[in-house]
């Protein structure tokens, strides 16, 4: 499509020439002259001037340029350019801005489709449960992440799918805590408190395990962890559990996890992990949680945003999402399979 007879549009010519004397618009002088040359040609190819229109009139960068845009639109009424400017008037970007937006939209759609596809394989599978379990083994301990640590910003961070989970001592402590269930919403998992916590009959309590076993790879020693060395009512978050060195394991069941690190998925900020409850005597996996999360911001860090932590706190970006579980997802998965012994 071409436009004819623009050389007679002297108001446009005068307006473009005026840009030369406006210091706020000096940066646009060169591209304006190119545009002017197109206007004075006998025939103008619309796609060839779209980039100029987009750069100059759809993304104004100063008050002076915004004013210039309005002048151009008024002057353009005299020539058949309204079709070209319709998108600009409606806020539709042209040129490089349009390409960038289209690329971002395509990436978002691709990532969303990938996340939804991965979610088809996510979920909890419980083959059998065990009651009156006093203790379990943790085959791995999630290590602490420093405040604002690079792990939150790394698309390839192995443990990204549970970046919000308790770590270090608190990763161990969560399995030893007592859970208080809100009687108003018994389907929602409750809050973890000290083992001796007593909220009265209004809040049903679910006791945690009596002890946790784990192998410290740094020391090469096996330990049993308990929380019975602190005075009643002590806030135990961040505290070191009581550790007892043991020669061999006394537990039959273990909680293990394997992180899913697929480079293609991670390019789109999709991460996964698999939690497994294993019968140590037979090697049978008696329950499994497969979980995926997606950071739809693709690692954006504006307003102190920490991508993996942000994604892990949004139910719409997690599958499956366990109601009431966030930092304690592992605890609230395993204790539905290996049911802790209640009472004395």
GROMACS .gro file of C-alpha atoms in nm:
model
  344
    1UNK     CA    1   0.000   0.000   0.000
    2UNK     CA    2   0.133   0.349  -0.089
    3UNK     CA    3   0.036   0.709  -0.013
    4UNK     CA    4   0.048   0.971  -0.290
    5UNK     CA    5   0.069   1.348  -0.295
    6UNK     CA    6   0.226   1.408   0.046
    7UNK     CA    7   0.474   1.661  -0.092
    8UNK     CA    8   0.199   1.924  -0.080
    9UNK     CA    9   0.142   1.880   0.293
   10UNK     CA   10   0.337   2.190   0.398
   11UNK     CA   11   0.203   2.194   0.759
   12UNK     CA   12   0.375   1.861   0.823
   13UNK     CA   13   0.693   1.987   0.663
   14UNK     CA   14   0.691   2.298   0.879
   15UNK     CA   15   0.628   2.094   1.194
   16UNK     CA   16   0.915   1.856   1.126
   17UNK     CA   17   1.150   2.143   1.051
   18UNK     CA   18   1.053   2.303   1.384
   19UNK     CA   19   1.197   2.005   1.568
   20UNK     CA   20   1.542   2.129   1.473
   21UNK     CA   21   1.507   2.428   1.705
   22UNK     CA   22   1.363   2.243   2.004
   23UNK     CA   23   1.644   2.121   2.235
   24UNK     CA   24   1.413   1.865   2.397
   25UNK     CA   25   1.361   1.699   2.060
   26UNK     CA   26   1.715   1.721   1.925
   27UNK     CA   27   1.766   1.347   1.953
   28UNK     CA   28   1.483   1.294   1.708
   29UNK     CA   29   1.609   1.537   1.446
   30UNK     CA   30   1.785   1.281   1.231
   31UNK     CA   31   1.496   1.034   1.225
   32UNK     CA   32   1.256   1.324   1.168
   33UNK     CA   33   1.448   1.427   0.857
   34UNK     CA   34   1.427   1.071   0.730
   35UNK     CA   35   1.055   1.077   0.788
   36UNK     CA   36   1.029   1.415   0.614
   37UNK     CA   37   1.209   1.275   0.312
   38UNK     CA   38   0.952   0.997   0.297
   39UNK     CA   39   0.666   1.245   0.316
   40UNK     CA   40   0.796   1.449   0.024
   41UNK     CA   41   0.838   1.146  -0.200
   42UNK     CA   42   0.572   1.089  -0.462
   43UNK     CA   43   0.498   0.747  -0.319
   44UNK     CA   44   0.546   0.629   0.039
   45UNK     CA   45   0.541   0.265   0.147
   46UNK     CA   46   0.346   0.248   0.476
   47UNK     CA   47   0.548  -0.040   0.631
   48UNK     CA   48   0.866   0.163   0.569
   49UNK     CA   49   0.746   0.453   0.783
   50UNK     CA   50   0.584   0.243   1.058
   51UNK     CA   51   0.913   0.221   1.249
   52UNK     CA   52   0.950   0.600   1.243
   53UNK     CA   53   0.594   0.653   1.358
   54UNK     CA   54   0.637   0.399   1.636
   55UNK     CA   55   0.965   0.544   1.758
   56UNK     CA   56   0.858   0.909   1.738
   57UNK     CA   57   0.490   0.913   1.817
   58UNK     CA   58   0.389   0.603   2.011
   59UNK     CA   59   0.649   0.617   2.288
   60UNK     CA   60   0.696   0.987   2.373
   61UNK     CA   61   0.984   1.039   2.615
   62UNK     CA   62   0.929   1.399   2.725
   63UNK     CA   63   0.660   1.658   2.775
   64UNK     CA   64   0.779   1.840   2.463
   65UNK     CA   65   0.753   1.524   2.255
   66UNK     CA   66   0.408   1.445   2.389
   67UNK     CA   67   0.302   1.792   2.282
   68UNK     CA   68   0.460   1.736   1.942
   69UNK     CA   69   0.264   1.413   1.905
   70UNK     CA   70  -0.062   1.600   1.954
   71UNK     CA   71   0.040   1.861   1.695
   72UNK     CA   72   0.128   1.588   1.447
   73UNK     CA   73  -0.206   1.416   1.496
   74UNK     CA   74  -0.391   1.740   1.427
   75UNK     CA   75  -0.184   1.815   1.118
   76UNK     CA   76  -0.223   1.458   0.997
   77UNK     CA   77  -0.596   1.514   0.961
   78UNK     CA   78  -0.517   1.682   0.629
   79UNK     CA   79  -0.353   1.372   0.483
   80UNK     CA   80  -0.450   1.003   0.470
   81UNK     CA   81  -0.229   0.893   0.762
   82UNK     CA   82  -0.508   0.818   1.010
   83UNK     CA   83  -0.494   0.447   0.937
   84UNK     CA   84  -0.126   0.440   1.024
   85UNK     CA   85  -0.182   0.639   1.343
   86UNK     CA   86  -0.490   0.448   1.456
   87UNK     CA   87  -0.279   0.190   1.634
   88UNK     CA   88  -0.070   0.464   1.793
   89UNK     CA   89  -0.381   0.646   1.916
   90UNK     CA   90  -0.506   0.321   2.066
   91UNK     CA   91  -0.177   0.259   2.243
   92UNK     CA   92  -0.063  -0.021   2.011
   93UNK     CA   93   0.319  -0.013   1.981
   94UNK     CA   94   0.504  -0.009   1.649
   95UNK     CA   95   0.850  -0.115   1.540
   96UNK     CA   96   1.104  -0.244   1.794
   97UNK     CA   97   0.864  -0.193   2.083
   98UNK     CA   98   0.604  -0.411   1.912
   99UNK     CA   99   0.861  -0.680   1.839
  100UNK     CA  100   0.974  -0.683   2.201
  101UNK     CA  101   0.616  -0.705   2.325
  102UNK     CA  102   0.529  -0.984   2.084
  103UNK     CA  103   0.841  -1.176   2.185
  104UNK     CA  104   0.751  -1.136   2.556
  105UNK     CA  105   0.393  -1.250   2.492
  106UNK     CA  106   0.513  -1.553   2.299
  107UNK     CA  107   0.759  -1.646   2.573
  108UNK     CA  108   0.491  -1.611   2.840
  109UNK     CA  109   0.248  -1.827   2.643
  110UNK     CA  110   0.516  -2.090   2.584
  111UNK     CA  111   0.615  -2.099   2.952
  112UNK     CA  112   0.254  -2.114   3.070
  113UNK     CA  113   0.182  -2.402   2.833
  114UNK     CA  114   0.494  -2.585   2.956
  115UNK     CA  115   0.399  -2.535   3.321
  116UNK     CA  116   0.047  -2.662   3.258
  117UNK     CA  117   0.187  -2.964   3.075
  118UNK     CA  118   0.424  -3.043   3.364
  119UNK     CA  119   0.136  -3.006   3.609
  120UNK     CA  120  -0.041  -3.295   3.440
  121UNK     CA  121   0.224  -3.524   3.594
  122UNK     CA  122   0.233  -3.344   3.931
  123UNK     CA  123   0.050  -3.450   4.244
  124UNK     CA  124   0.056  -3.681   4.544
  125UNK     CA  125   0.052  -4.058   4.511
  126UNK     CA  126   0.009  -4.260   4.833
  127UNK     CA  127   0.035  -4.637   4.793
  128UNK     CA  128   0.002  -4.711   5.162
  129UNK     CA  129   0.019  -4.539   5.498
  130UNK     CA  130   0.180  -4.638   5.828
  131UNK     CA  131   0.047  -4.539   6.170
  132UNK     CA  132   0.211  -4.481   6.508
  133UNK     CA  133   0.548  -4.383   6.360
  134UNK     CA  134   0.786  -4.247   6.622
  135UNK     CA  135   1.074  -4.143   6.401
  136UNK     CA  136   1.194  -4.122   6.041
  137UNK     CA  137   1.522  -4.069   5.859
  138UNK     CA  138   1.594  -3.766   5.643
  139UNK     CA  139   1.830  -3.870   5.366
  140UNK     CA  140   1.919  -3.507   5.288
  141UNK     CA  141   1.903  -3.182   5.483
  142UNK     CA  142   1.816  -2.866   5.292
  143UNK     CA  143   2.098  -2.624   5.359
  144UNK     CA  144   2.043  -2.258   5.456
  145UNK     CA  145   2.030  -1.986   5.192
  146UNK     CA  146   2.178  -1.650   5.299
  147UNK     CA  147   1.939  -1.357   5.311
  148UNK     CA  148   1.902  -1.244   4.950
  149UNK     CA  149   2.130  -1.530   4.840
  150UNK     CA  150   2.203  -1.581   4.471
  151UNK     CA  151   2.013  -1.911   4.479
  152UNK     CA  152   1.683  -1.722   4.468
  153UNK     CA  153   1.790  -1.556   4.143
  154UNK     CA  154   1.951  -1.852   3.968
  155UNK     CA  155   1.727  -2.022   3.709
  156UNK     CA  156   1.935  -2.340   3.746
  157UNK     CA  157   1.922  -2.357   4.127
  158UNK     CA  158   1.853  -2.728   4.192
  159UNK     CA  159   1.620  -2.678   4.491
  160UNK     CA  160   1.419  -2.398   4.330
  161UNK     CA  161   1.087  -2.585   4.351
  162UNK     CA  162   1.109  -2.572   4.733
  163UNK     CA  163   1.319  -2.260   4.776
  164UNK     CA  164   1.073  -2.133   5.038
  165UNK     CA  165   1.106  -2.442   5.259
  166UNK     CA  166   1.260  -2.433   5.606
  167UNK     CA  167   1.633  -2.499   5.598
  168UNK     CA  168   1.918  -2.599   5.824
  169UNK     CA  169   1.807  -2.664   6.182
  170UNK     CA  170   1.452  -2.556   6.105
  171UNK     CA  171   1.427  -2.812   5.826
  172UNK     CA  172   1.485  -3.077   6.094
  173UNK     CA  173   1.277  -2.905   6.362
  174UNK     CA  174   0.962  -2.887   6.151
  175UNK     CA  175   0.923  -3.267   6.167
  176UNK     CA  176   0.938  -3.256   6.548
  177UNK     CA  177   0.685  -2.976   6.597
  178UNK     CA  178   0.322  -3.005   6.705
  179UNK     CA  179   0.064  -2.884   6.454
  180UNK     CA  180  -0.240  -2.689   6.573
  181UNK     CA  181  -0.541  -2.714   6.341
  182UNK     CA  182  -0.785  -2.424   6.313
  183UNK     CA  183  -1.122  -2.578   6.403
  184UNK     CA  184  -1.295  -2.331   6.169
  185UNK     CA  185  -1.120  -2.481   5.868
  186UNK     CA  186  -1.017  -2.841   5.942
  187UNK     CA  187  -0.928  -2.904   5.576
  188UNK     CA  188  -0.650  -2.644   5.593
  189UNK     CA  189  -0.320  -2.755   5.744
  190UNK     CA  190  -0.234  -2.575   6.063
  191UNK     CA  191   0.053  -2.391   6.227
  192UNK     CA  192   0.360  -2.565   6.366
  193UNK     CA  193   0.441  -2.500   6.730
  194UNK     CA  194   0.663  -2.641   7.004
  195UNK     CA  195   0.615  -3.010   7.089
  196UNK     CA  196   0.458  -2.918   7.426
  197UNK     CA  197   0.218  -2.667   7.270
  198UNK     CA  198  -0.133  -2.671   7.421
  199UNK     CA  199  -0.392  -2.444   7.263
  200UNK     CA  200  -0.685  -2.596   7.449
  201UNK     CA  201  -0.966  -2.804   7.307
  202UNK     CA  202  -1.055  -2.533   7.056
  203UNK     CA  203  -0.757  -2.621   6.838
  204UNK     CA  204  -0.702  -2.991   6.762
  205UNK     CA  205  -0.336  -3.086   6.789
  206UNK     CA  206  -0.132  -3.320   6.575
  207UNK     CA  207   0.196  -3.420   6.732
  208UNK     CA  208   0.509  -3.452   6.521
  209UNK     CA  209   0.770  -3.726   6.532
  210UNK     CA  210   0.955  -3.802   6.854
  211UNK     CA  211   1.291  -3.803   6.677
  212UNK     CA  212   1.459  -3.756   6.340
  213UNK     CA  213   1.766  -3.942   6.215
  214UNK     CA  214   2.008  -3.814   5.954
  215UNK     CA  215   2.361  -3.867   5.832
  216UNK     CA  216   2.581  -3.558   5.855
  217UNK     CA  217   2.792  -3.579   5.535
  218UNK     CA  218   3.042  -3.326   5.668
  219UNK     CA  219   3.116  -3.525   5.982
  220UNK     CA  220   3.042  -3.868   5.840
  221UNK     CA  221   2.838  -3.942   6.152
  222UNK     CA  222   2.477  -4.040   6.207
  223UNK     CA  223   2.268  -3.843   6.455
  224UNK     CA  224   1.932  -3.859   6.622
  225UNK     CA  225   1.767  -3.517   6.666
  226UNK     CA  226   1.514  -3.436   6.939
  227UNK     CA  227   1.357  -3.121   7.086
  228UNK     CA  228   1.335  -3.217   7.453
  229UNK     CA  229   1.631  -3.016   7.583
  230UNK     CA  230   1.458  -2.676   7.603
  231UNK     CA  231   1.227  -2.536   7.874
  232UNK     CA  232   0.855  -2.561   7.794
  233UNK     CA  233   0.724  -2.280   7.575
  234UNK     CA  234   1.064  -2.200   7.420
  235UNK     CA  235   1.047  -2.062   7.066
  236UNK     CA  236   1.240  -2.334   6.889
  237UNK     CA  237   1.261  -2.184   6.542
  238UNK     CA  238   1.626  -2.131   6.462
  239UNK     CA  239   1.737  -2.336   6.761
  240UNK     CA  240   1.965  -2.638   6.730
  241UNK     CA  241   1.793  -2.966   6.815
  242UNK     CA  242   1.945  -3.198   7.070
  243UNK     CA  243   2.176  -3.432   6.877
  244UNK     CA  244   2.268  -3.781   6.991
  245UNK     CA  245   2.532  -3.972   6.798
  246UNK     CA  246   2.413  -4.319   6.696
  247UNK     CA  247   2.598  -4.610   6.540
  248UNK     CA  248   2.311  -4.739   6.328
  249UNK     CA  249   1.962  -4.644   6.221
  250UNK     CA  250   1.653  -4.753   6.414
  251UNK     CA  251   1.402  -4.625   6.158
  252UNK     CA  252   1.226  -4.823   5.887
  253UNK     CA  253   1.117  -4.530   5.673
  254UNK     CA  254   1.297  -4.236   5.515
  255UNK     CA  255   1.208  -3.914   5.337
  256UNK     CA  256   1.415  -3.852   5.026
  257UNK     CA  257   1.395  -3.595   4.749
  258UNK     CA  258   1.527  -3.554   4.397
  259UNK     CA  259   1.523  -3.218   4.224
  260UNK     CA  260   1.424  -3.188   3.858
  261UNK     CA  261   1.671  -2.971   3.668
  262UNK     CA  262   1.574  -2.963   3.301
  263UNK     CA  263   1.775  -2.689   3.118
  264UNK     CA  264   1.496  -2.626   2.868
  265UNK     CA  265   1.240  -2.589   3.148
  266UNK     CA  266   1.469  -2.370   3.353
  267UNK     CA  267   1.512  -2.128   3.059
  268UNK     CA  268   1.141  -2.059   3.108
  269UNK     CA  269   1.174  -2.056   3.489
  270UNK     CA  270   0.990  -2.384   3.547
  271UNK     CA  271   1.136  -2.603   3.823
  272UNK     CA  272   1.037  -2.931   3.980
  273UNK     CA  273   1.113  -3.172   4.261
  274UNK     CA  274   1.004  -3.518   4.373
  275UNK     CA  275   0.963  -3.610   4.741
  276UNK     CA  276   0.965  -3.982   4.818
  277UNK     CA  277   0.873  -4.184   5.126
  278UNK     CA  278   1.084  -4.499   5.112
  279UNK     CA  279   1.062  -4.827   5.302
  280UNK     CA  280   1.429  -4.878   5.382
  281UNK     CA  281   1.390  -5.254   5.428
  282UNK     CA  282   1.238  -5.322   5.088
  283UNK     CA  283   1.332  -5.012   4.887
  284UNK     CA  284   0.963  -4.959   4.807
  285UNK     CA  285   0.848  -4.603   4.742
  286UNK     CA  286   0.522  -4.599   4.935
  287UNK     CA  287   0.432  -4.236   4.857
  288UNK     CA  288   0.550  -3.963   4.625
  289UNK     CA  289   0.492  -3.591   4.580
  290UNK     CA  290   0.582  -3.445   4.241
  291UNK     CA  291   0.578  -3.066   4.250
  292UNK     CA  292   0.638  -2.793   3.992
  293UNK     CA  293   0.657  -2.418   4.025
  294UNK     CA  294   0.684  -2.142   3.766
  295UNK     CA  295   0.812  -1.788   3.803
  296UNK     CA  296   0.594  -1.601   3.555
  297UNK     CA  297   0.817  -1.296   3.600
  298UNK     CA  298   1.110  -1.486   3.442
  299UNK     CA  299   1.352  -1.387   3.716
  300UNK     CA  300   1.251  -1.021   3.745
  301UNK     CA  301   1.406  -0.858   4.052
  302UNK     CA  302   1.220  -0.525   4.069
  303UNK     CA  303   1.101  -0.405   4.413
  304UNK     CA  304   1.343  -0.646   4.586
  305UNK     CA  305   1.166  -0.942   4.430
  306UNK     CA  306   1.339  -1.278   4.484
  307UNK     CA  307   1.213  -1.490   4.192
  308UNK     CA  308   1.203  -1.845   4.328
  309UNK     CA  309   1.080  -1.733   4.668
  310UNK     CA  310   0.811  -1.520   4.502
  311UNK     CA  311   0.695  -1.807   4.282
  312UNK     CA  312   0.690  -2.047   4.576
  313UNK     CA  313   0.447  -1.823   4.765
  314UNK     CA  314   0.188  -1.804   4.483
  315UNK     CA  315  -0.063  -2.090   4.472
  316UNK     CA  316  -0.140  -2.019   4.107
  317UNK     CA  317   0.225  -2.085   4.024
  318UNK     CA  318   0.255  -2.412   4.219
  319UNK     CA  319   0.117  -2.754   4.142
  320UNK     CA  320   0.004  -2.918   4.351
  321UNK     CA  321  -0.056  -2.662   4.623
  322UNK     CA  322  -0.119  -2.811   4.968
  323UNK     CA  323  -0.357  -2.577   5.157
  324UNK     CA  324  -0.178  -2.439   5.461
  325UNK     CA  325   0.166  -2.567   5.357
  326UNK     CA  326   0.449  -2.347   5.233
  327UNK     CA  327   0.772  -2.351   5.432
  328UNK     CA  328   0.674  -2.686   5.581
  329UNK     CA  329   0.562  -2.869   5.266
  330UNK     CA  330   0.786  -3.170   5.333
  331UNK     CA  331   0.650  -3.215   5.687
  332UNK     CA  332   0.290  -3.185   5.575
  333UNK     CA  333   0.342  -3.436   5.298
  334UNK     CA  334   0.524  -3.705   5.493
  335UNK     CA  335   0.308  -3.698   5.807
  336UNK     CA  336   0.002  -3.785   5.595
  337UNK     CA  337   0.185  -4.105   5.495
  338UNK     CA  338   0.391  -4.189   5.801
  339UNK     CA  339   0.141  -4.083   6.064
  340UNK     CA  340   0.320  -3.977   6.385
  341UNK     CA  341   0.233  -4.158   6.706
  342UNK     CA  342   0.004  -3.948   6.922
  343UNK     CA  343  -0.018  -3.945   7.300
  344UNK     CA  344   0.253  -4.070   7.535
   0.00000   0.00000   0.00000
